[in-house]
Amino acid sequence: MSGRSRWPWAGAAPPPGSRGSSDPSRGRRLWPPRRRRLSPSLSVRTLAAQVFLLQALIMLILVVAGAAALVVQGRYDAQRTAEDRSLAVAETFAHAPGTALALRSPDPTARLQSAAEQVQKGSGVDFVSVLDRRGIRIVDTDPTLIGTKAEGVGRAAMGEMFTETFHGRPGDAVRAVVPVTDPGRRVIGMVAAGIKYGNVGQVLNQQVPMLLGMAGGALLLATGGAALVSRRLLRQTHGLGPAEMTRMYEHHDAVLHAVREGVLIVDGDGRVLLANDEARRLLDLPRDADQRYVRELGLRPGLARLLLSAETASDEVVPAGDRLLAVNTRPTAPYGGAQGLVATFRDTTELRALSGQAEVARSRLSFLYEAGVRIGTTLDVRRTAEELSEVAVPRMADFVTVELLDSVLRGEEPTRAVREMRRTALRASQGEHPLQAVGEVIRFLEADTPMAAALRRGKAVLVPDLHTAEDWRAQDPEGARRALDYGIHSLITVPLRARGVVLGMVNFWRGAGTSRFEEEDVAVAEELVARAAVAIDNARRYSREHALAVTLQRNLLPLGLPDQGALEVASRYLPAESGVGGDWFDVIPLPGFRVALVVGDIVGHGLQAAVTMGRLRTAVLNFSSLDLAPDELLGHLDEMVTRLDTQTATAADDDQVPLTGATCLYAIYDPVGGHCTLSRAGHLAPAVVDPQGRVSFPDLPLSPPLGVGGHPFEAGELELPEGSRLVLFTDGLIENRGRDIDEGLAMLVSAVADADRTPEETCRALVETMLPGHPSDDVALLVARTRLLDPACVATWDVPFDVEAVPRVRGEVSRRLADWGLEEAAFGTELILSELLTNAIRYGAPPVRVRLLLGRTLVCEVADGSNTSPRLRRAATTDEGGRGLFLVSQFADMWGTRYAPRGKVIWAEQRLEGAREPDPSALLDVLGI
């Protein structure tokens, strides 16, 4: 077998005397040598032969051992299988329902013999026997043994079942014996089943030739493999002899000592087998380190433990003198020796320092990123200050205090007076602290304190050691002493600035057990405070705008509910979490003790929606003054919204939002009879709670939202008993992102279904049940409980269409006023009635009706069938008429006209106390006196 010599590294110096070296002057190559064919040396061939014989011997031993193990295992498995099968058959036969009964019969042999033979044939056992309590066979698959006594069954007679390898008569066998018991658990017989011992190994004996054949094949394969390995060894060594192998070792040794990584080989006893030059330098090993024990080299305990542990380690950093070494260890088995260890070392001292700095920088960036995520989650100034303190403790400081200007807390522009702030947030790593509490005023009066210096310079001030600093004690010496006694020893104070304006001050404190602040911490503190300042300023500006919008909204809503006697009313308005919206309500007293209830909703949120709501509410108030019916009023409101939308569409301002989609519910309640008329434009129907607490949603006509146009508005009628509650609301009460409208209506029903609740209690229950937190949409809520006017306080007369009936009616009215005890008001009332009734008969149309209503005021109504409305004017001296309505206006506190489906009603209202006195000069003037 031949091979080629190969030098593993080009450029390495050739060994002295090698044929590859030559003088450059002779034109020969220096390195590597020319490839040449070499005759394999005797030692290499001998080594290959020895390896082959050794491998063949090992394979032979392994094959023989494996075959023997298979035989033994097969024998063992066969016997266990026989035992398990025998036990299963014996148990099955013994526990069969008829076995115990047959044993107690007069002739058990006749009843069980055929069954035993069938079981023996079907189960694969060689015999099945049934014994009595004395061990006499009464049934056996071999009939010649019936009547003989079985040996070694005493344990079964005592109630124990067992398996065994039996040696004796009638033959050796693997058998199982199971007792048969009666219902009282007494042994009345035994069942034995087994396989003859000669049959147990029959299968194994049949497999022995196959096992031997497989063993021979394995030996043949192993021998061939050994031959291939030997041939491979010769090919891989290329037939190199001892000289060539030595030269290759020298080259490897040169590289081993030239690399800039320490290599150390330790044997299983802890002795150093090899240490290259770099390992000696890094570990400061002595010259005679080879063959010495690791414990004798003076290494640090951690490094020595690592080299003796025989465990795998990857880049584990350990100290060695003034160095930090990255150690990798791998256990190995050296040639001809016991288990050992190979360890490599790299000097990572400088890298470790750089890594430490990078880790610190990464940690600070992570901290600032987390702060950016956690600070400013809400648009609340106080909460944002608290988030700043929560982020900084304990990762940045042990205590953090945040002071803000009062103007910032109110949402106003920060003032230039920054010497007085209010503590807004305080966070401590422990429960107790010596610092001033939240809410107290902090004053910066001394010019030399760190806080004042930070405000003056506009940047952070570091006080590394508070024990040696005197200036910070000048502001509050006693408080400073308490802080020092508590353990606070280091401070960074940072002005909280946004857009170049100071908003407040943030102080970071460190206490006992924590290192002092360094210069590097100042930059982190300033960056943290700068991010928080932007969030606080945004929250302040939002608070200001939100306060303005809420103020506008609440000023546009009713500042108080009007005084009237027809309804007991309670209301709520809750702005949305994101700001005010366009929901509104109103309670409008109408003539005749009637009351109008209004609830509306404008699309959108913010100032624009609030302003639009104010315009619509004003329009409703104006239309209500005309005393229009609900459907007619919504028709006029729809026309107004349509005109506004047309103006919005042609306006140049793109921020204007169309009003189409605004909804409204308008209801008029009349306490005379409890009649209620309602009309709605795209709005939810109200809830009606009767005096017994039953809740219903009346089926009222539904018209499109305001501004859609092209659809008439309809009105619905309700008769409300006294004590009924009318619940008017906007959709924000029952709808949100977490529930649909049906679920909201069901919750509303459960909240108001209580007969004894007042309107105020009903409002409170609805808010607590339906709106536990900040609503996502603004909510307007109006709850009214009905009252009825006493029938004794209502008087009605049908008047013939004749002027001569006026005195008679005037007399009846005078008597009714006397019955009510209103004699003082009789003159004015008779004058008002005479003028209104005369005008109705003279200028109106039949039928004519007079009605007096007595409540908080006295109302006189004259109705006729004409739609012509009277008009107040000043009569000239030559006019024969035109003075009646002027007299009415002088004696009545209010008067007016409202239209009915047929005709009109002219009404006049007088106060009962402090009645209005007419102007004498005006009366004389109008009468021409």
PDB file of N, CA and C in Angstrom, residues 177-213:
ATOM      1  N   VAL A 177     -51.271 -22.815  40.625  1.00  0.00           N
ATOM      2  CA  VAL A 177     -52.302 -23.444  41.444  1.00  0.00           C
ATOM      3  C   VAL A 177     -53.138 -22.326  42.056  1.00  0.00           C
ATOM      4  N   VAL A 178     -54.471 -22.380  41.875  1.00  0.00           N
ATOM      5  CA  VAL A 178     -55.388 -21.335  42.331  1.00  0.00           C
ATOM      6  C   VAL A 178     -56.470 -21.988  43.175  1.00  0.00           C
ATOM      7  N   PRO A 179     -56.733 -21.495  44.407  1.00  0.00           N
ATOM      8  CA  PRO A 179     -57.776 -22.087  45.234  1.00  0.00           C
ATOM      9  C   PRO A 179     -59.171 -21.698  44.717  1.00  0.00           C
ATOM     10  N   VAL A 180     -60.145 -22.597  44.951  1.00  0.00           N
ATOM     11  CA  VAL A 180     -61.551 -22.344  44.630  1.00  0.00           C
ATOM     12  C   VAL A 180     -62.283 -22.179  45.958  1.00  0.00           C
ATOM     13  N   THR A 181     -62.985 -21.072  46.124  1.00  0.00           N
ATOM     14  CA  THR A 181     -63.638 -20.781  47.398  1.00  0.00           C
ATOM     15  C   THR A 181     -65.145 -20.694  47.203  1.00  0.00           C
ATOM     16  N   ASP A 182     -65.860 -20.944  48.325  1.00  0.00           N
ATOM     17  CA  ASP A 182     -67.305 -20.795  48.311  1.00  0.00           C
ATOM     18  C   ASP A 182     -67.660 -19.359  48.677  1.00  0.00           C
ATOM     19  N   PRO A 183     -68.940 -18.975  48.713  1.00  0.00           N
ATOM     20  CA  PRO A 183     -69.296 -17.584  49.062  1.00  0.00           C
ATOM     21  C   PRO A 183     -68.781 -17.167  50.420  1.00  0.00           C
ATOM     22  N   GLY A 184     -68.526 -18.085  51.328  1.00  0.00           N
ATOM     23  CA  GLY A 184     -67.993 -17.731  52.645  1.00  0.00           C
ATOM     24  C   GLY A 184     -66.485 -17.620  52.654  1.00  0.00           C
ATOM     25  N   ARG A 185     -65.827 -17.635  51.477  1.00  0.00           N
ATOM     26  CA  ARG A 185     -64.380 -17.498  51.320  1.00  0.00           C
ATOM     27  C   ARG A 185     -63.629 -18.709  51.868  1.00  0.00           C
ATOM     28  N   ARG A 186     -64.275 -19.865  52.020  1.00  0.00           N
ATOM     29  CA  ARG A 186     -63.603 -21.100  52.439  1.00  0.00           C
ATOM     30  C   ARG A 186     -63.147 -21.864  51.201  1.00  0.00           C
ATOM     31  N   VAL A 187     -61.962 -22.461  51.300  1.00  0.00           N
ATOM     32  CA  VAL A 187     -61.387 -23.209  50.177  1.00  0.00           C
ATOM     33  C   VAL A 187     -62.105 -24.548  50.085  1.00  0.00           C
ATOM     34  N   ILE A 188     -62.674 -24.834  48.923  1.00  0.00           N
ATOM     35  CA  ILE A 188     -63.382 -26.105  48.709  1.00  0.00           C
ATOM     36  C   ILE A 188     -62.698 -26.936  47.640  1.00  0.00           C
ATOM     37  N   GLY A 189     -61.649 -26.387  47.024  1.00  0.00           N
ATOM     38  CA  GLY A 189     -60.922 -27.124  46.007  1.00  0.00           C
ATOM     39  C   GLY A 189     -59.825 -26.274  45.414  1.00  0.00           C
ATOM     40  N   MET A 190     -59.104 -26.858  44.435  1.00  0.00           N
ATOM     41  CA  MET A 190     -58.013 -26.143  43.794  1.00  0.00           C
ATOM     42  C   MET A 190     -58.001 -26.465  42.314  1.00  0.00           C
ATOM     43  N   VAL A 191     -57.471 -25.529  41.510  1.00  0.00           N
ATOM     44  CA  VAL A 191     -57.305 -25.731  40.071  1.00  0.00           C
ATOM     45  C   VAL A 191     -55.838 -25.540  39.758  1.00  0.00           C
ATOM     46  N   ALA A 192     -55.236 -26.504  39.078  1.00  0.00           N
ATOM     47  CA  ALA A 192     -53.828 -26.427  38.675  1.00  0.00           C
ATOM     48  C   ALA A 192     -53.766 -26.493  37.164  1.00  0.00           C
ATOM     49  N   ALA A 193     -52.951 -25.619  36.580  1.00  0.00           N
ATOM     50  CA  ALA A 193     -52.733 -25.610  35.133  1.00  0.00           C
ATOM     51  C   ALA A 193     -51.263 -25.372  34.882  1.00  0.00           C
ATOM     52  N   GLY A 194     -50.721 -25.980  33.828  1.00  0.00           N
ATOM     53  CA  GLY A 194     -49.286 -25.798  33.604  1.00  0.00           C
ATOM     54  C   GLY A 194     -48.841 -26.266  32.247  1.00  0.00           C
ATOM     55  N   ILE A 195     -47.565 -26.020  31.995  1.00  0.00           N
ATOM     56  CA  ILE A 195     -46.904 -26.406  30.732  1.00  0.00           C
ATOM     57  C   ILE A 195     -45.689 -27.233  31.110  1.00  0.00           C
ATOM     58  N   LYS A 196     -45.533 -28.324  30.446  1.00  0.00           N
ATOM     59  CA  LYS A 196     -44.397 -29.200  30.737  1.00  0.00           C
ATOM     60  C   LYS A 196     -43.090 -28.463  30.490  1.00  0.00           C
ATOM     61  N   TYR A 197     -42.131 -28.772  31.362  1.00  0.00           N
ATOM     62  CA  TYR A 197     -40.878 -28.019  31.327  1.00  0.00           C
ATOM     63  C   TYR A 197     -40.139 -28.226  30.007  1.00  0.00           C
ATOM     64  N   GLY A 198     -40.291 -29.399  29.444  1.00  0.00           N
ATOM     65  CA  GLY A 198     -39.622 -29.646  28.157  1.00  0.00           C
ATOM     66  C   GLY A 198     -40.206 -28.822  27.039  1.00  0.00           C
ATOM     67  N   ASN A 199     -41.472 -28.435  27.144  1.00  0.00           N
ATOM     68  CA  ASN A 199     -42.104 -27.633  26.094  1.00  0.00           C
ATOM     69  C   ASN A 199     -41.829 -26.142  26.251  1.00  0.00           C
ATOM     70  N   VAL A 200     -41.384 -25.727  27.469  1.00  0.00           N
ATOM     71  CA  VAL A 200     -41.124 -24.306  27.677  1.00  0.00           C
ATOM     72  C   VAL A 200     -40.015 -23.822  26.776  1.00  0.00           C
ATOM     73  N   GLY A 201     -38.939 -24.569  26.668  1.00  0.00           N
ATOM     74  CA  GLY A 201     -37.793 -24.125  25.848  1.00  0.00           C
ATOM     75  C   GLY A 201     -37.820 -24.633  24.444  1.00  0.00           C
ATOM     76  N   GLN A 202     -38.943 -25.241  24.024  1.00  0.00           N
ATOM     77  CA  GLN A 202     -39.001 -25.802  22.668  1.00  0.00           C
ATOM     78  C   GLN A 202     -38.848 -24.725  21.610  1.00  0.00           C
ATOM     79  N   VAL A 203     -39.559 -23.612  21.821  1.00  0.00           N
ATOM     80  CA  VAL A 203     -39.457 -22.525  20.827  1.00  0.00           C
ATOM     81  C   VAL A 203     -38.052 -21.959  20.798  1.00  0.00           C
ATOM     82  N   LEU A 204     -37.483 -21.812  22.002  1.00  0.00           N
ATOM     83  CA  LEU A 204     -36.113 -21.264  22.049  1.00  0.00           C
ATOM     84  C   LEU A 204     -35.138 -22.197  21.355  1.00  0.00           C
ATOM     85  N   ASN A 205     -35.313 -23.502  21.549  1.00  0.00           N
ATOM     86  CA  ASN A 205     -34.397 -24.456  20.903  1.00  0.00           C
ATOM     87  C   ASN A 205     -34.512 -24.363  19.386  1.00  0.00           C
ATOM     88  N   GLN A 206     -35.720 -24.043  18.923  1.00  0.00           N
ATOM     89  CA  GLN A 206     -35.878 -23.893  17.472  1.00  0.00           C
ATOM     90  C   GLN A 206     -35.186 -22.640  16.954  1.00  0.00           C
ATOM     91  N   GLN A 207     -35.030 -21.647  17.832  1.00  0.00           N
ATOM     92  CA  GLN A 207     -34.415 -20.387  17.408  1.00  0.00           C
ATOM     93  C   GLN A 207     -32.898 -20.383  17.549  1.00  0.00           C
ATOM     94  N   VAL A 208     -32.332 -21.368  18.268  1.00  0.00           N
ATOM     95  CA  VAL A 208     -30.877 -21.361  18.501  1.00  0.00           C
ATOM     96  C   VAL A 208     -30.090 -21.392  17.196  1.00  0.00           C
ATOM     97  N   PRO A 209     -30.436 -22.231  16.230  1.00  0.00           N
ATOM     98  CA  PRO A 209     -29.659 -22.191  14.964  1.00  0.00           C
ATOM     99  C   PRO A 209     -29.714 -20.814  14.295  1.00  0.00           C
ATOM    100  N   MET A 210     -30.886 -20.216  14.344  1.00  0.00           N
ATOM    101  CA  MET A 210     -30.984 -18.888  13.720  1.00  0.00           C
ATOM    102  C   MET A 210     -30.114 -17.876  14.457  1.00  0.00           C
ATOM    103  N   LEU A 211     -30.100 -17.976  15.833  1.00  0.00           N
ATOM    104  CA  LEU A 211     -29.252 -17.063  16.608  1.00  0.00           C
ATOM    105  C   LEU A 211     -27.790 -17.271  16.301  1.00  0.00           C
ATOM    106  N   LEU A 212     -27.396 -18.543  16.178  1.00  0.00           N
ATOM    107  CA  LEU A 212     -25.987 -18.809  15.867  1.00  0.00           C
ATOM    108  C   LEU A 212     -25.637 -18.292  14.486  1.00  0.00           C
ATOM    109  N   GLY A 213     -26.566 -18.442  13.555  1.00  0.00           N
ATOM    110  CA  GLY A 213     -26.311 -17.908  12.212  1.00  0.00           C
ATOM    111  C   GLY A 213     -26.163 -16.395  12.224  1.00  0.00           C
TER     112      GLY A 213
END
